[in-house]
CSV table of C-alpha atoms in Angstrom, one decimal:
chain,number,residue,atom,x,y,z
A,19,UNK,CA,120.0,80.8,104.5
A,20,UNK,CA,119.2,77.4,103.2
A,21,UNK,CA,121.8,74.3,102.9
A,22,UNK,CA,121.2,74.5,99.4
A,23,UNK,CA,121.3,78.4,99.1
A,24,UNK,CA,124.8,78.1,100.6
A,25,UNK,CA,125.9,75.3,98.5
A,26,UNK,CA,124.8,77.3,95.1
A,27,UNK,CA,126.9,80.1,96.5
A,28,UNK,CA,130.2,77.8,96.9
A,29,UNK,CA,129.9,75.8,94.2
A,30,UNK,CA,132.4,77.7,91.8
A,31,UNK,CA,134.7,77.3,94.4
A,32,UNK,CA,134.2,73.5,94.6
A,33,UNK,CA,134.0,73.2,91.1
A,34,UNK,CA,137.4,74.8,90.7
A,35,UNK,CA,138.9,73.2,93.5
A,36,UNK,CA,139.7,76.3,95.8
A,37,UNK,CA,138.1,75.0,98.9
A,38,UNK,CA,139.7,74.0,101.5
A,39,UNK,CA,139.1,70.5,103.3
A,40,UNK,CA,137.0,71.0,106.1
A,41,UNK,CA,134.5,73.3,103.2
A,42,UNK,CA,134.9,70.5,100.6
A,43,UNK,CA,134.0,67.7,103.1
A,44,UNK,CA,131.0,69.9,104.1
A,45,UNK,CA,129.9,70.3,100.8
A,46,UNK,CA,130.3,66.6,99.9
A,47,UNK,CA,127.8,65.5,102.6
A,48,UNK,CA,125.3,68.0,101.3
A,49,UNK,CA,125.5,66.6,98.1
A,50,UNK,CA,125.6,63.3,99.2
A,51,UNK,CA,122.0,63.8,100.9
A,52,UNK,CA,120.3,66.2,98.6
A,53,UNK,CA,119.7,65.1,95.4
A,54,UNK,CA,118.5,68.7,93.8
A,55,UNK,CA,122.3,70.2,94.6
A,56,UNK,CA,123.6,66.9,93.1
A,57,UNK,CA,122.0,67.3,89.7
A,58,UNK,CA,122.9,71.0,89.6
A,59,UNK,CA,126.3,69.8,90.7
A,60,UNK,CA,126.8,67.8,88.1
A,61,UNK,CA,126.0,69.6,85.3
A,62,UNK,CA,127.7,72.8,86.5
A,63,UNK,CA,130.7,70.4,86.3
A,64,UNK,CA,130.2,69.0,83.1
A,65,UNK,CA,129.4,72.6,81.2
A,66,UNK,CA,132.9,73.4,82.7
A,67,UNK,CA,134.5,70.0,81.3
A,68,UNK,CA,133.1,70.3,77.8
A,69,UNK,CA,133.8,73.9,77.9
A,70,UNK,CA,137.7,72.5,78.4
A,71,UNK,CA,137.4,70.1,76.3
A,72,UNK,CA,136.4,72.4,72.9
A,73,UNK,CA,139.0,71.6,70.5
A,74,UNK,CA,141.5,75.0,70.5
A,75,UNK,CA,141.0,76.8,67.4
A,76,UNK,CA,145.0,77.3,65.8
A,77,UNK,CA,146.5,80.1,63.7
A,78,UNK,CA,147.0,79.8,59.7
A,79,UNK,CA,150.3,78.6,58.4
A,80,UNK,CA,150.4,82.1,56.8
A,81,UNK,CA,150.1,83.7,60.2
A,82,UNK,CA,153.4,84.7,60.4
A,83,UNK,CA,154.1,85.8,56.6
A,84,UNK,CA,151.0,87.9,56.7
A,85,UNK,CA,152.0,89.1,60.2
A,86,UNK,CA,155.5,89.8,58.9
A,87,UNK,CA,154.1,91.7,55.5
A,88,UNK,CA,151.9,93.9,58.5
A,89,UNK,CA,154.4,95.2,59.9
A,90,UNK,CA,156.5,96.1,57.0
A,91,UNK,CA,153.9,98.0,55.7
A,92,UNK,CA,153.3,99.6,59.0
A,93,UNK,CA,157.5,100.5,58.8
A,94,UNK,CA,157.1,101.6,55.4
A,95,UNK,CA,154.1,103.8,56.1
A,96,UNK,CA,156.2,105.6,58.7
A,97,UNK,CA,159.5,106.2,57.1
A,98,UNK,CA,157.1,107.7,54.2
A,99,UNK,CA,156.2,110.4,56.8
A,100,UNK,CA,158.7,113.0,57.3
A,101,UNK,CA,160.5,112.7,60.4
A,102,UNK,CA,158.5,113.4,63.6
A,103,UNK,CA,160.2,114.1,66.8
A,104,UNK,CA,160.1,112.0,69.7
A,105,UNK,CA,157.7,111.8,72.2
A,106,UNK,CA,159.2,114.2,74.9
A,107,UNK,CA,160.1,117.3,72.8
A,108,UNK,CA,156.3,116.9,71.8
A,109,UNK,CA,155.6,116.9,75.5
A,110,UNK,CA,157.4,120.3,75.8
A,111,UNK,CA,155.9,121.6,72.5
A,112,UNK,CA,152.5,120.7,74.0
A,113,UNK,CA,153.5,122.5,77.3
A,114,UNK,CA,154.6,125.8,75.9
A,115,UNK,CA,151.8,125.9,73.6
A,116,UNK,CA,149.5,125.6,76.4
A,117,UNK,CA,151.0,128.1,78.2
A,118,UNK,CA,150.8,130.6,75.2
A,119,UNK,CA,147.3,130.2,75.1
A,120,UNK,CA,146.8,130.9,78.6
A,121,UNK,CA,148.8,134.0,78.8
A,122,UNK,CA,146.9,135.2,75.8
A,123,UNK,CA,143.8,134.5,77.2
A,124,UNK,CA,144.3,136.1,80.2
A,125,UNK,CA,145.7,139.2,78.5
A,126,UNK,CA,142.2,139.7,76.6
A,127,UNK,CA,140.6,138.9,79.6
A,128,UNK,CA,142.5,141.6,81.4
A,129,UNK,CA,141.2,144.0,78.5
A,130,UNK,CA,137.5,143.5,78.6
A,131,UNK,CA,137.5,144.1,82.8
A,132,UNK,CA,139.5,147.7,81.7
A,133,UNK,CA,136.8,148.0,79.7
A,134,UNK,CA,134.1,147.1,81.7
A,135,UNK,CA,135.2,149.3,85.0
A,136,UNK,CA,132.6,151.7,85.3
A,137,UNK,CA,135.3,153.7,87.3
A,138,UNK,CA,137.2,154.3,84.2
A,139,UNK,CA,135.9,157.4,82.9
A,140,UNK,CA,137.4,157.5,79.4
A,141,UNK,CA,136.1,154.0,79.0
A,142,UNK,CA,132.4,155.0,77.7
A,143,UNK,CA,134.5,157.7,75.5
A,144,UNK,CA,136.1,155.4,74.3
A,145,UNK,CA,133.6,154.7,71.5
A,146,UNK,CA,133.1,157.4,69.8
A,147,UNK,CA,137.1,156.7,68.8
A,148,UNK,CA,135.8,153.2,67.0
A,149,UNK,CA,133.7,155.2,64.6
A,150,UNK,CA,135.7,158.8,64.4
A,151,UNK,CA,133.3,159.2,61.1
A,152,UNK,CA,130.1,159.0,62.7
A,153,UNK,CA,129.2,162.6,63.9
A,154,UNK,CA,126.0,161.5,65.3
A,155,UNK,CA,127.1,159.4,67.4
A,156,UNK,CA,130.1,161.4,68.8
A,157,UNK,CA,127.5,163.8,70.0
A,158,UNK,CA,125.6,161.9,71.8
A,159,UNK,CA,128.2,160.1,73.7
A,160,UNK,CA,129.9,163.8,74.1
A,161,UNK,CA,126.2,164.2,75.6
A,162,UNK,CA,125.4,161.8,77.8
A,163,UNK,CA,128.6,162.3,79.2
A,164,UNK,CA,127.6,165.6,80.1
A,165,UNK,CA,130.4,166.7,77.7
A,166,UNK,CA,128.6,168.6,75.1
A,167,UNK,CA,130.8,170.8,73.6
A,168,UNK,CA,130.9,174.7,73.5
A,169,UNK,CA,128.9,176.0,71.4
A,170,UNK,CA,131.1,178.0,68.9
A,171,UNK,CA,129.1,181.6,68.1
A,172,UNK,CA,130.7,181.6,64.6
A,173,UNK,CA,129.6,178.0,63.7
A,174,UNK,CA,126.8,178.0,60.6
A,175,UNK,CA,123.2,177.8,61.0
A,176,UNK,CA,123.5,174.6,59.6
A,177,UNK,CA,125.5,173.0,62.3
A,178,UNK,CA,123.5,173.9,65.0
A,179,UNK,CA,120.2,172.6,63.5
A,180,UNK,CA,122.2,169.7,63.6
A,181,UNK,CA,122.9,169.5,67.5
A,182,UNK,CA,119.8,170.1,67.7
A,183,UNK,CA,118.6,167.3,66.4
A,184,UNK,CA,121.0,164.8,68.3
A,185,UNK,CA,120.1,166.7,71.8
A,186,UNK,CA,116.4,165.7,70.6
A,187,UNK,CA,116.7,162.5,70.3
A,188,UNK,CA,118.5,161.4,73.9
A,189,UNK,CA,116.6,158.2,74.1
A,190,UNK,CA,117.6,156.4,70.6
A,191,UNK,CA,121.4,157.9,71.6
A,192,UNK,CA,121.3,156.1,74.8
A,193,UNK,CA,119.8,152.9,73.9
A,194,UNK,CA,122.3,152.8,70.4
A,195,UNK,CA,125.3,153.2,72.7
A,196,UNK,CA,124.0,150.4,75.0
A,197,UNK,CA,124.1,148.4,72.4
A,198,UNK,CA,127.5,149.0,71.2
A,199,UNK,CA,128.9,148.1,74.6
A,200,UNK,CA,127.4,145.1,74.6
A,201,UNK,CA,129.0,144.2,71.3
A,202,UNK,CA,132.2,146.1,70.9
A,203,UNK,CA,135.2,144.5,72.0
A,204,UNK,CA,137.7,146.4,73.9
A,205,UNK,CA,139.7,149.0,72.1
A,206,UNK,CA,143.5,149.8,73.1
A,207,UNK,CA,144.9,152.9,72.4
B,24,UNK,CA,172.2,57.3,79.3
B,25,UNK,CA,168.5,58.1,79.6
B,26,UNK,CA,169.5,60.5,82.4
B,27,UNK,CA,171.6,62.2,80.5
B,28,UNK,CA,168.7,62.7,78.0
B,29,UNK,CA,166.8,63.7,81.0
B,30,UNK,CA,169.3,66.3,82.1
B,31,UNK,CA,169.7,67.6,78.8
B,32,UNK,CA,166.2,67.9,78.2
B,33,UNK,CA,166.3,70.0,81.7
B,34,UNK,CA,168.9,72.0,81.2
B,35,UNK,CA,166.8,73.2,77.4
B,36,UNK,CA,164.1,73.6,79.8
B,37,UNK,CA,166.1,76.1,81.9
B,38,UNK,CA,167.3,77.9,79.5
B,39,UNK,CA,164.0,78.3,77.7
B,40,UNK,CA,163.5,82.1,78.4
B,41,UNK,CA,160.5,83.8,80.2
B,42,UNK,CA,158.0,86.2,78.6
B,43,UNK,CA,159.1,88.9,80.2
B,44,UNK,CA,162.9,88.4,79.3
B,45,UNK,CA,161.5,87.7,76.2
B,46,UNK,CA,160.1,91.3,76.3
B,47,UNK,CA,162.7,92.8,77.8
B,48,UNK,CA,165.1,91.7,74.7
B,49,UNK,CA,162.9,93.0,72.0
B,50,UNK,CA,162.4,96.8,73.7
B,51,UNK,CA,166.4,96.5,73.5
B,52,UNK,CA,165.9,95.8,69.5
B,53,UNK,CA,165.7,91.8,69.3
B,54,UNK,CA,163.5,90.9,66.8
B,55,UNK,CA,164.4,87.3,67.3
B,56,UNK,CA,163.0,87.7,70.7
B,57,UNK,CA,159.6,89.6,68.9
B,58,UNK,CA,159.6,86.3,66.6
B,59,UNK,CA,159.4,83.7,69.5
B,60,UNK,CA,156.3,85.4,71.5
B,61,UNK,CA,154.6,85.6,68.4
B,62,UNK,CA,155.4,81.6,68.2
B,63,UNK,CA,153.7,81.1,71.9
B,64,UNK,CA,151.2,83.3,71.8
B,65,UNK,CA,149.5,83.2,68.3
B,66,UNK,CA,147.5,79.8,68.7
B,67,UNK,CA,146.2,81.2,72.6
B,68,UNK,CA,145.2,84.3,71.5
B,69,UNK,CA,143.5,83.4,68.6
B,70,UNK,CA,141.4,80.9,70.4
B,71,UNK,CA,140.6,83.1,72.5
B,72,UNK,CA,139.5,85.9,70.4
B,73,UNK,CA,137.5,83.1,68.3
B,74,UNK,CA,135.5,82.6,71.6
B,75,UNK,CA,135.3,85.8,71.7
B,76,UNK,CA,133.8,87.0,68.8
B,77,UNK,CA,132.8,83.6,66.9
B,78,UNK,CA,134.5,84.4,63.9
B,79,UNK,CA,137.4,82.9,62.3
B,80,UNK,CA,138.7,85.6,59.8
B,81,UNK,CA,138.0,88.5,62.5
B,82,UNK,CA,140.0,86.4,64.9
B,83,UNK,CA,142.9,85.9,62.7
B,84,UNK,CA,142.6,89.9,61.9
B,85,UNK,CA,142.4,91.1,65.6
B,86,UNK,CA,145.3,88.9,66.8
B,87,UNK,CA,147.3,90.3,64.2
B,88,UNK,CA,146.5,93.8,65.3
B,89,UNK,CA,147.3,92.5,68.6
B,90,UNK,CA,150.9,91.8,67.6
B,91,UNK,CA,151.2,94.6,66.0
B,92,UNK,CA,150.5,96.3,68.6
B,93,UNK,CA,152.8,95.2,71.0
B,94,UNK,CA,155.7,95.3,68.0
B,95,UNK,CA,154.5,99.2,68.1
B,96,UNK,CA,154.3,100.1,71.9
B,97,UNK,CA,156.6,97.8,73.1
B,98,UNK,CA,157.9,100.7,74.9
B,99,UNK,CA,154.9,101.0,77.3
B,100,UNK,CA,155.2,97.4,78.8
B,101,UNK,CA,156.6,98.0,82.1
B,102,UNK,CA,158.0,94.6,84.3
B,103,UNK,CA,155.2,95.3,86.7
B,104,UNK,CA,153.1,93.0,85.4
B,105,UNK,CA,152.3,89.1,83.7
B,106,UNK,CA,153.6,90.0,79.9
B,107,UNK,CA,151.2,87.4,79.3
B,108,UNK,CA,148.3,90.0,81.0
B,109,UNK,CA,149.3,92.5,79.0
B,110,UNK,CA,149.1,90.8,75.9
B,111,UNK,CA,145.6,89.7,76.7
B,112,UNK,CA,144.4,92.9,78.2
B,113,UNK,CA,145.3,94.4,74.4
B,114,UNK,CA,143.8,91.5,72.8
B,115,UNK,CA,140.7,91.8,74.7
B,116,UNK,CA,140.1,95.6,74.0
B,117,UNK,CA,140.7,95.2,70.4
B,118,UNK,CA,138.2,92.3,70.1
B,119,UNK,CA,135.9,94.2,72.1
B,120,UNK,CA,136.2,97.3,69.8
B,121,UNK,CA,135.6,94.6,67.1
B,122,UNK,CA,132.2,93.9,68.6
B,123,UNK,CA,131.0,97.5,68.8
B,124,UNK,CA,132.2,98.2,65.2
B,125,UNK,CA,130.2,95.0,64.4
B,126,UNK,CA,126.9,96.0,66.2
B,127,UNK,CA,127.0,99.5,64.8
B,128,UNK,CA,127.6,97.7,61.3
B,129,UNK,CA,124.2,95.3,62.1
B,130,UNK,CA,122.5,98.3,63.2
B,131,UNK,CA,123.0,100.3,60.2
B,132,UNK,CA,122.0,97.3,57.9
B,133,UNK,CA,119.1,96.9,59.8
B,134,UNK,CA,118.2,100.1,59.5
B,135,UNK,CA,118.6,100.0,55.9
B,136,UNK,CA,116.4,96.8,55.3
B,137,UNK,CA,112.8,96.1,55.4
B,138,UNK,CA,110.3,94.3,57.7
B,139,UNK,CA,110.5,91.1,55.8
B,140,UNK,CA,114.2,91.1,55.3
B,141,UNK,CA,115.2,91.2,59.0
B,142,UNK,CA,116.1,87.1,59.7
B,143,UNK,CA,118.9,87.9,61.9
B,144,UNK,CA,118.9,85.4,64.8
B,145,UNK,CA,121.1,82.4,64.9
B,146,UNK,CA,120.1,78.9,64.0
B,147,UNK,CA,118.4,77.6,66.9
B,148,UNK,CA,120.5,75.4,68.9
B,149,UNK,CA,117.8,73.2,70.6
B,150,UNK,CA,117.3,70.4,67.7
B,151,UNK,CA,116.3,68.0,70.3
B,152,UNK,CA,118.7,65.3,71.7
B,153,UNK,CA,118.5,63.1,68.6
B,154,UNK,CA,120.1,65.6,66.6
B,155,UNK,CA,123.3,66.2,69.1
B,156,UNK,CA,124.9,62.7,68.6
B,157,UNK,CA,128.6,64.1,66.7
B,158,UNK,CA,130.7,65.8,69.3
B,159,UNK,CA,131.2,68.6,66.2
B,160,UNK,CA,128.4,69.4,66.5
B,161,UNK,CA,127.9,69.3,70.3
B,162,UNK,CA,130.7,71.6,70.3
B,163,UNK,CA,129.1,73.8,67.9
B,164,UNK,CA,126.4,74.1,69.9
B,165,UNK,CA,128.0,74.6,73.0
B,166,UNK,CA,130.1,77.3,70.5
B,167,UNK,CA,126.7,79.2,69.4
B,168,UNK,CA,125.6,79.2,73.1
B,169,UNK,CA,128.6,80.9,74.1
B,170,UNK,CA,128.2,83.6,71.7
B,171,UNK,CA,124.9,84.3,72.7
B,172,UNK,CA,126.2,85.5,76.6
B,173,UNK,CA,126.7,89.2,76.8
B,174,UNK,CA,130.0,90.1,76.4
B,175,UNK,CA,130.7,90.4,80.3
B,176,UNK,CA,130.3,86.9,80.9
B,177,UNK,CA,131.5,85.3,77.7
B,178,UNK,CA,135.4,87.1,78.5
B,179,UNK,CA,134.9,85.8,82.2
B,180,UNK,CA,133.7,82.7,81.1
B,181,UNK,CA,136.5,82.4,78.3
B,182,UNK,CA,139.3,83.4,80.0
B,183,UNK,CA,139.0,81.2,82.9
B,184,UNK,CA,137.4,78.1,81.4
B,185,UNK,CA,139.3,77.6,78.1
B,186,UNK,CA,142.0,80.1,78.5
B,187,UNK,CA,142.7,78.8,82.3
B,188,UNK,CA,144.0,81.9,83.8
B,189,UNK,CA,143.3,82.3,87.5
B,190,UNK,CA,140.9,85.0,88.7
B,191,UNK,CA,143.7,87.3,89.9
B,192,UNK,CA,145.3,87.1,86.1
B,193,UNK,CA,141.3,87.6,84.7
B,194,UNK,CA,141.0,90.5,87.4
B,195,UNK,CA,144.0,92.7,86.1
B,196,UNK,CA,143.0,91.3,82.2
B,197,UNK,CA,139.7,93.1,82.6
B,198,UNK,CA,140.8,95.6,85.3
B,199,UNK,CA,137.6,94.4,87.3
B,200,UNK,CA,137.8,92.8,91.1
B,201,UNK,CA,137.9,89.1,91.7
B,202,UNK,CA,134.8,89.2,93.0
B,203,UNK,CA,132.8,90.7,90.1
B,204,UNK,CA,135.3,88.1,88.0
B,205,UNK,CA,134.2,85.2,89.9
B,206,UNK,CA,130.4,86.6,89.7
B,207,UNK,CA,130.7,86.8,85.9
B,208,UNK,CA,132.2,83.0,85.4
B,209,UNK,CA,129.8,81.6,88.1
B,210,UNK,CA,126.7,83.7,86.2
B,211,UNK,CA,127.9,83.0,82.6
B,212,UNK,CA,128.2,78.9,83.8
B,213,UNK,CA,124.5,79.2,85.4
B,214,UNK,CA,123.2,80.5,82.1
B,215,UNK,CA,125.2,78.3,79.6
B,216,UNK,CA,123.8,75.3,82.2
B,217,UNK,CA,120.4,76.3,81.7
B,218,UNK,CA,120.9,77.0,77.9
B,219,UNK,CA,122.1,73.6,77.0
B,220,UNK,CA,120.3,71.2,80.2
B,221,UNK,CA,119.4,68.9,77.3
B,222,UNK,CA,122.7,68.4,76.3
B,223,UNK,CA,124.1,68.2,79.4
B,224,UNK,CA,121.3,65.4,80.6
B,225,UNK,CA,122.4,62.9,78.1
């Protein structure tokens, strides 16, 4: 590193007078003998000068009346608020309703894994109880659950043509209770 | 008799309260005590918030958001620090929030005008040396050059030059080290030194 480099790099600290002796002497005889550092010096010095020297821009007379008007407005906009309580009762309030949230949260949460347990037998059967009117689809979930109901020798042609037709169509069963797990919510009972 | 003068004069002195008893008295209800830092600090902080943002109505409006401020959340000030910090640490995020409000405004009325319409700059500030004879007008040069630094070096710059606060007091205003601080006043100098090297050669 240069004289000069080091000089640029101390010069705020010349300039504002935080050197100590030995540095500023140092610093004196460099500028002393290089004339470069010596301009740069003294302009550095003289920006800081005028720089302290702007005239200081003042406040209004009115500074204080408007100031004053401010804040009674600001008063007068509270008090037309009704009363709001202070800060640490709405740091409790904050804190219970946070934990309300939570515990509901994790309540549904708890649902949906019930739900989703392929372990839980009755949870595919389910279903069916979401749309007790559909007969269609009550077969097929009594189906594919390999819970087809007994077939009832007194029941009417009409019925049986019926089954029939459900038992026919597995695939579009299947794929139609597929998609009503993926959309249906859990169901308590 | 001139030393009793003297000692009375002292003793007035003495008794003259600091801002942080100052403080202390209006977070126990003294508005008297609100009054008088209102009395020393108005003239500072509008000067400073002029440098700031090179506008005289905006400065008078952010300084009295300032005070409001601190007549609102006098609560928060804890003795741990210069009141005098404080009160410029709110001043300078308000008149920085100022400046960002501003720039979105400038944006959006750019955006709104045409090609020929956009004659935005500032008058330039290099009319030659004949031109720079008044002092005014030196200093409202120097005052234009100053609000063409970015904003990081024109608070540094401020703040220790025409505010005179040390760099520890700048370093917890602006919550940046001393070392960034004292890069930021040296950099800010270097540029307003290049900026007006016609002036300054006179």
């Amino acid at each position: 590193m240069t004289p000069c480099e080091r000089f640029k790099q101390k010069i705020l600290d010349l300039i504002d007078g935080e050197l100590e002796i030995l540095q500023k002497k140092e610093m004196e005889n460099h500028l002393k003998s290089c004339k470069k550092c010596n301009d740069f010096y003294n302009r550095m010095y003289k920006i800081r000068s005028y720089l302290k020297k702007l005239t200081p821009v003042k406040s209004p007379e009115s500074f204080h009346i408007l100031l004053r008007e401010r804040i009674r407005r600001e008063l007068a906009g509270k008090a037309n608020y009704f009363h709001f309580p202070q800060a640490p009762t709405w740091k409790w309030a904050t804190i219970l309703s946070c934990g309300l949230i939570i515990s509901i949260l994790g309540f549904r949460m708890l649902d949906q894994k019930t739900w989703q347990d392929p372990r839980n037998q009755n949870s595919i059967i389910q279903v069916g109880a979401i749309h007790p009117s559909n007969h269609h689809l009550k077969t097929s979930i009594h189906y594919i659950t390999d819970d087809v109901p007994s077939e009832d020798p007194g029941s009417s042609s009409i019925e049986q043509q019926k089954r029939n037709e459900v038992a026919g169509d597995t695939s579009r069963a299947k794929r139609t209770i597929e998609n009503i797990q993926d959309q249906i919510k859990p169901v308590k009972f | 008799m001139l030393d009793k003068t003297s000692n009375h004069n002292r003793e007035i002195k003495q008794k003259k309260p600091s801002d942080e008893e100052l403080i202390a008295k209006f977070q126990n209800g003294d508005i008297y005590a609100y009054e008088e830092i209102v009395h020393r600090y108005k003239d500072q902080l509008i000067n400073f918030i002029y440098h700031f943002l090179g506008d005289r109505i905006d400065a008078e409006d952010v300084t009295q958001e300032t005070f409001l401020r601190v007549y609102r959340n006098k609560h928060l000030y804890r003795n741990i620090a210069k009141f005098s910090t404080w009160i410029y640490t709110i001043a300078s995020n308000l008149a920085r929030t100022e400046l960002r409000r501003r720039r979105r405004r400038k944006l959006l009325s750019l955006s709104q005008m045409g090609f020929e319409d956009r004659d935005y700059d500032l008058p330039d500030s290099m009319q030659g040396p004949d031109g720079i004879l008044d002092s005014k007008l030196k200093e409202k040069v120097i005052r234009a050059e100053i609000d063409k630094l970015p904003v990081r070096f024109r608070e540094a710059v401020v703040l220790r030059d025409i505010e005179e606060f040390s760099y520890e007091e700048i370093s917890q205003i602006l919550k940046i080290p001393i070392g960034t601080v004292k890069s930021r006043v040296n950099r800010g100098r270097l540029r307003l030194q290049k900026k007006l090297q016609y002036l300054l050669d006179q």
